[in-house]
CSV table of C-alpha atoms in Angstrom, one decimal:
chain,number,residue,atom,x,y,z
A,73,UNK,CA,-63.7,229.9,13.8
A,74,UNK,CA,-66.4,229.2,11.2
A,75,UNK,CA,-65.0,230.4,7.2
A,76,UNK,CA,-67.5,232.8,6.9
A,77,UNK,CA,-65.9,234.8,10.1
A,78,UNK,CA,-62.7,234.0,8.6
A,79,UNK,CA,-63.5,235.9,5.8
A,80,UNK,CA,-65.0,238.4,6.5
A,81,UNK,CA,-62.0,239.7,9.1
A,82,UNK,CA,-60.1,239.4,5.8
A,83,UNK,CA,-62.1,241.4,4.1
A,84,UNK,CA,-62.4,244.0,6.7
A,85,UNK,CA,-58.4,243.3,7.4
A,86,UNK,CA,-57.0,243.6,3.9
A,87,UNK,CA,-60.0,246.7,3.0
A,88,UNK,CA,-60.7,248.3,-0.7
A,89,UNK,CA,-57.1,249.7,-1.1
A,90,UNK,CA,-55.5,248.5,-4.6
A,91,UNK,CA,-51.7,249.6,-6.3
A,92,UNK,CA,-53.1,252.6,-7.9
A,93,UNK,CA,-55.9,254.0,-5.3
A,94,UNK,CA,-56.0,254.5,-1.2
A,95,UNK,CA,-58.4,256.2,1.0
A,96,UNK,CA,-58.2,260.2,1.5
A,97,UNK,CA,-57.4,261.2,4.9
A,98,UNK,CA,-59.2,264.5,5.6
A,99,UNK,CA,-56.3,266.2,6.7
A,100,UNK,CA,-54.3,265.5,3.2
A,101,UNK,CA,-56.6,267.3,1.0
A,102,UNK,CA,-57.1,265.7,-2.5
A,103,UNK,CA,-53.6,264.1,-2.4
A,104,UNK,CA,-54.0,260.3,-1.8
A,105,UNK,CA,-52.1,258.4,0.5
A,106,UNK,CA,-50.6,256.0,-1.9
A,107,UNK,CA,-49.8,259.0,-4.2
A,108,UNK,CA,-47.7,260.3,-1.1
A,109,UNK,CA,-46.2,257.0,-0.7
A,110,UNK,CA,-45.1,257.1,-4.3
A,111,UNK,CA,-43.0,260.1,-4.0
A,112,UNK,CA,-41.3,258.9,-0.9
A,113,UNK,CA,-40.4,255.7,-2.1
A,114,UNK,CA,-36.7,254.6,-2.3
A,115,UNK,CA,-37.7,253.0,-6.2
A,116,UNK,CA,-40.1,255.0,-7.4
A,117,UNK,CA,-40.2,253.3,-11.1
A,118,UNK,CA,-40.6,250.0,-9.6
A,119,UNK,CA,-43.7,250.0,-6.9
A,120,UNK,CA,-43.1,245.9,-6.0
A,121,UNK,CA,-44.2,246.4,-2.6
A,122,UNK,CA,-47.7,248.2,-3.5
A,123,UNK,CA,-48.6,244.9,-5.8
A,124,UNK,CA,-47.3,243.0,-2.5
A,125,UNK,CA,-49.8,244.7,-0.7
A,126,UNK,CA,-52.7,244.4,-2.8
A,127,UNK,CA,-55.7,243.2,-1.2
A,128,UNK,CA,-56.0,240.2,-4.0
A,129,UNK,CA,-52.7,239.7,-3.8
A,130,UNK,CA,-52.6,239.2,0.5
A,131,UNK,CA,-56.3,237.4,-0.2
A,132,UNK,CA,-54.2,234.9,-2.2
A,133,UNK,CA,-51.7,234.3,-0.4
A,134,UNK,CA,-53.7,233.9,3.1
A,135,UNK,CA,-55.9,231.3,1.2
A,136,UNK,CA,-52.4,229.1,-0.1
A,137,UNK,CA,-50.8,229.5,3.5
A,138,UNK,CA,-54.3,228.2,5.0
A,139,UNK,CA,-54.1,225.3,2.3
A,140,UNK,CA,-50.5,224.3,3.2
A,141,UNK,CA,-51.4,224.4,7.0
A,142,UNK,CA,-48.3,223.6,8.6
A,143,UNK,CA,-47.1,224.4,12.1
A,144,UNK,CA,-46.6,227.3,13.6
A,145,UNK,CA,-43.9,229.3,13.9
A,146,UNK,CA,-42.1,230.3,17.3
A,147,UNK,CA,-45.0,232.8,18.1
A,148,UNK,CA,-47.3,229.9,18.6
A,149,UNK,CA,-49.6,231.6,16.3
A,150,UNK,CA,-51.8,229.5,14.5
A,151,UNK,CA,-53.3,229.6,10.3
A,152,UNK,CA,-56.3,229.7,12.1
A,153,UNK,CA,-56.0,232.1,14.4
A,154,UNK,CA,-54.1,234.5,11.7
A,155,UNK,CA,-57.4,236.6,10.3
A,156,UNK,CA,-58.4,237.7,14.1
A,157,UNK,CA,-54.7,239.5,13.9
A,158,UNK,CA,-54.9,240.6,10.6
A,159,UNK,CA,-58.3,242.5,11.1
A,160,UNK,CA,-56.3,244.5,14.2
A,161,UNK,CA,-52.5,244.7,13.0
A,162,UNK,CA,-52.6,244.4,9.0
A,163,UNK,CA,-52.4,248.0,8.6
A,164,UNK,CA,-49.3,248.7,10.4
A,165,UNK,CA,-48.2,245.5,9.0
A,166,UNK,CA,-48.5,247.1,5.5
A,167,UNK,CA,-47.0,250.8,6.8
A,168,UNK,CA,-44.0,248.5,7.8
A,169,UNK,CA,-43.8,246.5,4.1
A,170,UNK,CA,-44.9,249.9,2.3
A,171,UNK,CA,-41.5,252.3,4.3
A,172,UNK,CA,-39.4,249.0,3.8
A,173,UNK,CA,-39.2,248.4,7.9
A,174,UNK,CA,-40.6,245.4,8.3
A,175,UNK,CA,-38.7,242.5,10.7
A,176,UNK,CA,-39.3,238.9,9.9
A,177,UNK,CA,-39.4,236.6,13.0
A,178,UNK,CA,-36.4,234.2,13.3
A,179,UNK,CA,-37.7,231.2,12.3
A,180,UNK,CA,-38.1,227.7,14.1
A,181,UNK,CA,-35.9,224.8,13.5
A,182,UNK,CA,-37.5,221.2,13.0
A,183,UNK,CA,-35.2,218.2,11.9
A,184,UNK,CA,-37.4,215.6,10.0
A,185,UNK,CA,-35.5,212.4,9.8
A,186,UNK,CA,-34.5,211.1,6.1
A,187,UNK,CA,-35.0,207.6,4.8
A,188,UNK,CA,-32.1,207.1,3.7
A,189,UNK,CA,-30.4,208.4,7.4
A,190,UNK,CA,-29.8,211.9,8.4
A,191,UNK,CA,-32.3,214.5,9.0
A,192,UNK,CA,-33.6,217.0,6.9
A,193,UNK,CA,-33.5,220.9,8.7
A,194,UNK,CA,-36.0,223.3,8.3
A,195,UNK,CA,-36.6,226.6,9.2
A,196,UNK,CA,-40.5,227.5,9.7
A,197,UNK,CA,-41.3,230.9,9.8
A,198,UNK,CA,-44.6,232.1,11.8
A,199,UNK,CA,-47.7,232.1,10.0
A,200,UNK,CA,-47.6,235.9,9.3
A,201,UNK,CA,-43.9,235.4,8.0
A,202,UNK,CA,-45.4,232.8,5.9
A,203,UNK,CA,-48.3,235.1,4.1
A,204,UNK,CA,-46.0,237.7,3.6
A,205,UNK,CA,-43.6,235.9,2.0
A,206,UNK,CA,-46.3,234.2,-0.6
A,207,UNK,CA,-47.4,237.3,-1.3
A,208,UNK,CA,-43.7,238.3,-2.1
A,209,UNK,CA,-43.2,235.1,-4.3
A,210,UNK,CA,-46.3,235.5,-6.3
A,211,UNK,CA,-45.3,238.8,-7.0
A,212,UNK,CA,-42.0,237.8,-7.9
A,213,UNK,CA,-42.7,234.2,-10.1
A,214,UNK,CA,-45.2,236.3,-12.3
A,215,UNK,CA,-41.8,238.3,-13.5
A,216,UNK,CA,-39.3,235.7,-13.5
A,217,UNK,CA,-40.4,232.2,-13.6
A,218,UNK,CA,-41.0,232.8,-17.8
A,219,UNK,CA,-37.4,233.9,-18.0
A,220,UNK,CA,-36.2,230.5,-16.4
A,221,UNK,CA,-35.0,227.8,-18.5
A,222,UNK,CA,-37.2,225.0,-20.0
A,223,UNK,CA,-34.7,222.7,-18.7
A,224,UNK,CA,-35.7,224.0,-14.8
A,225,UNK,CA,-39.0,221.9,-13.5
A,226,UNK,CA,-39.1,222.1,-10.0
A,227,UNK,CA,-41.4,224.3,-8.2
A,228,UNK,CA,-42.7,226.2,-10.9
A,229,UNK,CA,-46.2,226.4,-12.1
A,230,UNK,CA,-47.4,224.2,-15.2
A,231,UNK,CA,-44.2,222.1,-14.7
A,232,UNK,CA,-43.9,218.5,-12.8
A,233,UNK,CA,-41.3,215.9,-11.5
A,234,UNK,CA,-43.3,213.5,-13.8
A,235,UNK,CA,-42.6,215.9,-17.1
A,236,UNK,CA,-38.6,216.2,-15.6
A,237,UNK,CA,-38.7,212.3,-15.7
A,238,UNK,CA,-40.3,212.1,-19.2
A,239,UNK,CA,-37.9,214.5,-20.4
A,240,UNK,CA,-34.9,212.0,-18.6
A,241,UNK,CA,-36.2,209.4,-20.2
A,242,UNK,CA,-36.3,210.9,-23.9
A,243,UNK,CA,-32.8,212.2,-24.1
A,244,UNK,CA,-32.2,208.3,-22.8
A,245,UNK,CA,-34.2,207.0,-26.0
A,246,UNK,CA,-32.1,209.2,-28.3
A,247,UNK,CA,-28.9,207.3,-27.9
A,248,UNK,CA,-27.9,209.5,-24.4
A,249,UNK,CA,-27.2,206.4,-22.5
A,250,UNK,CA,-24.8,207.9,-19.5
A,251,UNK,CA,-25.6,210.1,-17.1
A,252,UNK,CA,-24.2,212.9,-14.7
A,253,UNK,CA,-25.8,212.9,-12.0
A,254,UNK,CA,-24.7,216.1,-9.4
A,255,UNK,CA,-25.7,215.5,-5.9
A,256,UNK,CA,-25.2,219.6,-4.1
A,257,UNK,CA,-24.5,219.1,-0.4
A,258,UNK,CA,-26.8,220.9,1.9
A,259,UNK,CA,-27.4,222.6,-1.0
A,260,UNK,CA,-30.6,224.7,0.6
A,261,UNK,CA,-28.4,225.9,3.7
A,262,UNK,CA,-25.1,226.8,1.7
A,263,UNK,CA,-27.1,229.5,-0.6
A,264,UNK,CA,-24.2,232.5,-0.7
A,265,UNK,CA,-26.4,235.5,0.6
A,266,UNK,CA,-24.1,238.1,-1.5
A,267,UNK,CA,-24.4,236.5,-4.5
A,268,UNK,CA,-28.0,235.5,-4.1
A,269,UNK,CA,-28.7,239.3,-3.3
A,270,UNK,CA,-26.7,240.2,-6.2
A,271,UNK,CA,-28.9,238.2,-8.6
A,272,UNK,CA,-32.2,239.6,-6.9
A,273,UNK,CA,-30.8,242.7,-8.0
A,274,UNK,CA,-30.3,242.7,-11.2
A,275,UNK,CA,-33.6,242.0,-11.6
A,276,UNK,CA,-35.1,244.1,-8.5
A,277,UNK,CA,-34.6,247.8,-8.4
A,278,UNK,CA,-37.3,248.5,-5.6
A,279,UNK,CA,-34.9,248.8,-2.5
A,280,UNK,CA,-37.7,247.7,0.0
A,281,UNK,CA,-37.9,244.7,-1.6
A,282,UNK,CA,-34.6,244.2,-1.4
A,283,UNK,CA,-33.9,244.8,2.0
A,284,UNK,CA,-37.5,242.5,2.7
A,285,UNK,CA,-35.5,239.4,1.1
A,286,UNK,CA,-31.9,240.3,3.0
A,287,UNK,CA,-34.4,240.5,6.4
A,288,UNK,CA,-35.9,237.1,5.8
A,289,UNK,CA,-32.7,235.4,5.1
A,290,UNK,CA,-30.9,236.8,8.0
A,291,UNK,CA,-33.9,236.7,9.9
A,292,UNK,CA,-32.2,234.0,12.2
A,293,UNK,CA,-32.9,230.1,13.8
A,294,UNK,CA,-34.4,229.3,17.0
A,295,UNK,CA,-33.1,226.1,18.2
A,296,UNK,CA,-33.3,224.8,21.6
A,297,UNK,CA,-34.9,228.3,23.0
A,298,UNK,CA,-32.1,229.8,21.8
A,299,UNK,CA,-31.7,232.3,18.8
A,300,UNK,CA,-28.7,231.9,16.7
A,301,UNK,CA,-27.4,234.5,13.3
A,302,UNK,CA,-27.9,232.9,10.1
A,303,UNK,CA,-25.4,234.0,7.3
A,304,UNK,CA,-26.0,231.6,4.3
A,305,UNK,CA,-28.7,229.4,3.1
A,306,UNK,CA,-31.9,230.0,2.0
A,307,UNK,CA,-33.9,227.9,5.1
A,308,UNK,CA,-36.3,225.0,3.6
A,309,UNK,CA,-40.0,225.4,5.3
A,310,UNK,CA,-40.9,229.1,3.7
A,311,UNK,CA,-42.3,229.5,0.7
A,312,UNK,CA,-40.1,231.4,-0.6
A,313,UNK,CA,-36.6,229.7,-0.7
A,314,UNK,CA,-38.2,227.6,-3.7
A,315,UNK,CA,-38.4,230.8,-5.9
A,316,UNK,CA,-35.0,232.1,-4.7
A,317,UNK,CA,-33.3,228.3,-5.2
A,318,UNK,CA,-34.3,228.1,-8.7
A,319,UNK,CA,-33.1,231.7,-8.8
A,320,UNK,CA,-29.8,230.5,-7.5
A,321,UNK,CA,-29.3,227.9,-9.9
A,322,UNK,CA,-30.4,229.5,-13.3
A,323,UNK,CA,-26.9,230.2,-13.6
A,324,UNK,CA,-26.2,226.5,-13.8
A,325,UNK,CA,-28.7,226.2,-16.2
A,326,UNK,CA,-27.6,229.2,-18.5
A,327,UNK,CA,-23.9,227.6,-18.7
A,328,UNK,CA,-25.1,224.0,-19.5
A,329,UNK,CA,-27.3,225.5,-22.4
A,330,UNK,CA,-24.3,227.7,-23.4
A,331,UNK,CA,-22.5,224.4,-23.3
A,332,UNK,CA,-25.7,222.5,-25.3
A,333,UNK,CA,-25.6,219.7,-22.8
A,334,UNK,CA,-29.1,217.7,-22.3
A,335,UNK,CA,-29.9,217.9,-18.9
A,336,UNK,CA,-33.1,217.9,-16.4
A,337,UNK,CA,-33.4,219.7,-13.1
A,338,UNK,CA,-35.6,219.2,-10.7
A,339,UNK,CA,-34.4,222.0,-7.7
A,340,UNK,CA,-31.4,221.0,-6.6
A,341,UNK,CA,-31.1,217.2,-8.6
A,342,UNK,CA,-29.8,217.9,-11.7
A,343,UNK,CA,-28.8,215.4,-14.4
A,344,UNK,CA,-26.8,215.9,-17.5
A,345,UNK,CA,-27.4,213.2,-20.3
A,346,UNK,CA,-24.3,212.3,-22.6
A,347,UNK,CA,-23.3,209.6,-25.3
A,348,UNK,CA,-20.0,208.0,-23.8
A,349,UNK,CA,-18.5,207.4,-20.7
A,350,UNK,CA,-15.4,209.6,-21.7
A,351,UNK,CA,-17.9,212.7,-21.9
A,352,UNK,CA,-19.4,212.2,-18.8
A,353,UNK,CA,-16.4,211.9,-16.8
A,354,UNK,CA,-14.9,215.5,-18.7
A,355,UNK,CA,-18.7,216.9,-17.7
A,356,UNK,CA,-18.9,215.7,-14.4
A,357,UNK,CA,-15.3,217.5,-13.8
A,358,UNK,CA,-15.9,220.8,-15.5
A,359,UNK,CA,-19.1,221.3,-14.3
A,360,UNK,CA,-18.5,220.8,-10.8
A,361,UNK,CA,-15.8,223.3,-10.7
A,362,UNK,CA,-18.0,225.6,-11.9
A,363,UNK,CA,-20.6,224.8,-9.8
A,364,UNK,CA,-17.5,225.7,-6.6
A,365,UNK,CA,-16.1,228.8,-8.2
A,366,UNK,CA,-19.0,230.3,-9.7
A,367,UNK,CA,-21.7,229.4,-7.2
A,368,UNK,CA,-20.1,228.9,-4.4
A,369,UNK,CA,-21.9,225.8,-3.7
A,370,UNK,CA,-20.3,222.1,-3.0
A,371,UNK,CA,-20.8,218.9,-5.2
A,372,UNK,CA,-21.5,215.8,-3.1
A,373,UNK,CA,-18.5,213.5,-4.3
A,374,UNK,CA,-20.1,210.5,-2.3
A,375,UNK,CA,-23.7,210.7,-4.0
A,376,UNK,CA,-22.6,212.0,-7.6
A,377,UNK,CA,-22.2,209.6,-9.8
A,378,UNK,CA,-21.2,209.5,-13.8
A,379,UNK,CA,-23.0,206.0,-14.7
A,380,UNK,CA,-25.6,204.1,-16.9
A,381,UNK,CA,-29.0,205.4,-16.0
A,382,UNK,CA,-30.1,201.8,-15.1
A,383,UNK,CA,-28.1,202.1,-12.3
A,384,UNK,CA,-29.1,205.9,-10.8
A,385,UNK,CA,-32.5,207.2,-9.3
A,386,UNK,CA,-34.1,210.3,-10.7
A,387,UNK,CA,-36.5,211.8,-8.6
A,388,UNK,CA,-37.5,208.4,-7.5
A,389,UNK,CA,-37.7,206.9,-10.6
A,390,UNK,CA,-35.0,204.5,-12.7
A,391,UNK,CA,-34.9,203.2,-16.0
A,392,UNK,CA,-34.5,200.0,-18.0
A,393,UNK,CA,-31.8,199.6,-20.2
A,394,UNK,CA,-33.5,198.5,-23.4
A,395,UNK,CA,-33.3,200.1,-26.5
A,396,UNK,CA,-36.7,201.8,-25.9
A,397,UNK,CA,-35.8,203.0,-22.4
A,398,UNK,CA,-39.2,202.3,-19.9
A,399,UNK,CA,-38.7,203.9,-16.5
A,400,UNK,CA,-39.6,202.2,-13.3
A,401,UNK,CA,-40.0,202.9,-9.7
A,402,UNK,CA,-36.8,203.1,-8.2
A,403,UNK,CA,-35.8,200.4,-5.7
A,404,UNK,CA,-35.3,202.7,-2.9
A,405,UNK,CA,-38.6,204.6,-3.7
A,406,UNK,CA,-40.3,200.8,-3.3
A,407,UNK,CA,-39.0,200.5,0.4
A,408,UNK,CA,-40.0,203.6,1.6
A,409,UNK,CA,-43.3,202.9,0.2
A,410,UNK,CA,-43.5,199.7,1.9
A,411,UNK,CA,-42.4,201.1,5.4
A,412,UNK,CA,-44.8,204.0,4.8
A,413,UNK,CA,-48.0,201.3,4.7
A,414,UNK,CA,-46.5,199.2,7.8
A,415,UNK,CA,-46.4,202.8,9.7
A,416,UNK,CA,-50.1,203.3,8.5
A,417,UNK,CA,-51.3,200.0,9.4
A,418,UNK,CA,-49.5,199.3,12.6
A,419,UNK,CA,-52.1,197.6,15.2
A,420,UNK,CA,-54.8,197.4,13.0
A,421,UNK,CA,-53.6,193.5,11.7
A,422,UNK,CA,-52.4,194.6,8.4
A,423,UNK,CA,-49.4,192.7,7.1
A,424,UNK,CA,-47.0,193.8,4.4
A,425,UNK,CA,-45.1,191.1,2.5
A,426,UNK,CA,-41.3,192.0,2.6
A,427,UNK,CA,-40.8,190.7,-0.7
């Protein structure tokens, strides 16, 4: 299907309709359908869903779940093939997100081997799912993501793993020469739903969004043709269990500033900069039984580490141990690089030097 198609089912799909104006029906007199909606809604000082269901607001997020491509979900449906459905079903898809009855898809597990061993699960929700939950997280991140802590760089916009490592690598140049660094385990599939939902809503009074989120993280996992119930975790392949991770973990963030501790996150790495090794070890204790009681999440004993940054990895990067600290690729990082170019130039007579 040629772009211009594309877009113009999108046009025609998503209409004129805006947060504050709807078309008249004939049989509602001068009251407008979005007025009507207003004074049915469950929250109505907190209209969330309308800006969901704004056309810029769907054109945006169609355009970033195009971008990201990715495959699809267990409908089969395609990015492609989404406008052609849009054009016929987005208004009853809105009706649904508008009366706060709309039912996510389970998603579709795929296990993507790590390269370090293990595999990496994640949940893909169809392409639809996908939009909709965009549209939810851009409407979401423009309220919250200023509100965040400084200290919190991943997946948020204006803010890198390269300005996380920079950051690392000052508080090492300031005389900060040990490191905590907190591995969480499965930390993406052990998200408490209760107290997830509990943070959404102290910051969420519109109930349709509220009950949107609970649907998507309860939505369920196909695996082997079979659909199972999901009761934690926040499922990695959607786009938005990035927002609701870093939502998860502000509370982290909020005690180690209570606590002044220099530290860096980066999602779910997280590493806490002190001056001896007799502070990091009392850190490293006390924050990971907060991180158990209050979060209800699990430290990785096996891959956390209290040591010399020399000797730790921070978002594939290391540093040198001199008095002006340089960072370096980390060893690790190197291999995976080198194994990536032998995958790439298999058969072709390309030859990478193993040393």
């Amino acid at each position: 299907m040629s772009d211009k198609r594309q877009k113009d089912q999108l046009w025609l799909a998503f209409g004129e309709e805006t947060r504050s104006e709807a078309p008249q029906s004939p049989c509602e007199g001068s009251e407008t359908l979005a007025a009507k909606r207003i004074s049915e809604s469950p929250a109505n000082h907190e209209q969330l869903m309308e800006e969901v269901c704004e056309r810029d607001n769907c054109l945006q997020a169609y355009k970033r779940a195009r971008s990201n491509k990715g495959s699809p979900g267990i409908d089969g449906m395609t990015v492609e093939q989404l406008p052609g459905y849009l054009k016929e079903h987005w208004p009853a898809i809105r009706e649904q997100l508008l009366r706060g009855t709309y039912k996510p898809q389970p998603v579709k597990r795929v296990e993507i081997p790590k390269p370090d061993g293990g595999v990496l699960q994640l949940g893909i929700p169809t392409v639809l799912d996908r939009m909709v939950q965009q549209a939810v997280m851009q409407v979401l991140q423009s309220r919250w993501d200023a509100k965040f802590s400084e200290h919190s760089h991943g997946f948020r916009p204006g803010l890198s793993a390269h300005q996380a490592v920079a950051k690392a690598q000052k508080y090492i140049a300031e005389g900060r020469r040990w490191v905590v660094d907190l591995d969480l385990e499965k930390f993406f599939d052990r998200v408490n739903h209760n107290k997830l939902m509990a943070a959404i809503a102290h910051r969420v009074a519109d109930k349709r969004m509220l009950q949107l989120i609970r649907a998507f993280l309860t939505a369920g996992v196909m695996e082997n043709g079979l659909v199972g119930p999901v009761d934690e975790g926040t499922p990695q392949g959607g786009p938005l269990s990035p927002l609701l991770s870093n939502l998860v973990l502000d509370e982290l963030d909020r005690e180690l500033e209570r606590r002044k501790h220099c530290f860096v996150r980066y999602a779910d790495d997280c590493n806490i900069y002190v001056r001896s090794r007799r502070a990091g070890e009392r850190v490293k204790r006390s924050i990971t039984g907060f991180i158990t009681r209050r979060l209800k999440l699990k430290v990785n004993e096996a891959k956390s580490a209290m040591a010399r940054p020399v000797e730790r990895k921070f978002l594939g990067f290391s540093f040198t141990n001199a008095r002006d600290p340089k960072r370096r690729i980390a060893a690790k990082a190197i291999v995976r690089f080198k194994q990536k170019v032998r995958e790439l130039t298999a058969g072709l007579g390309g030859y990478v030097s193993s040393g």
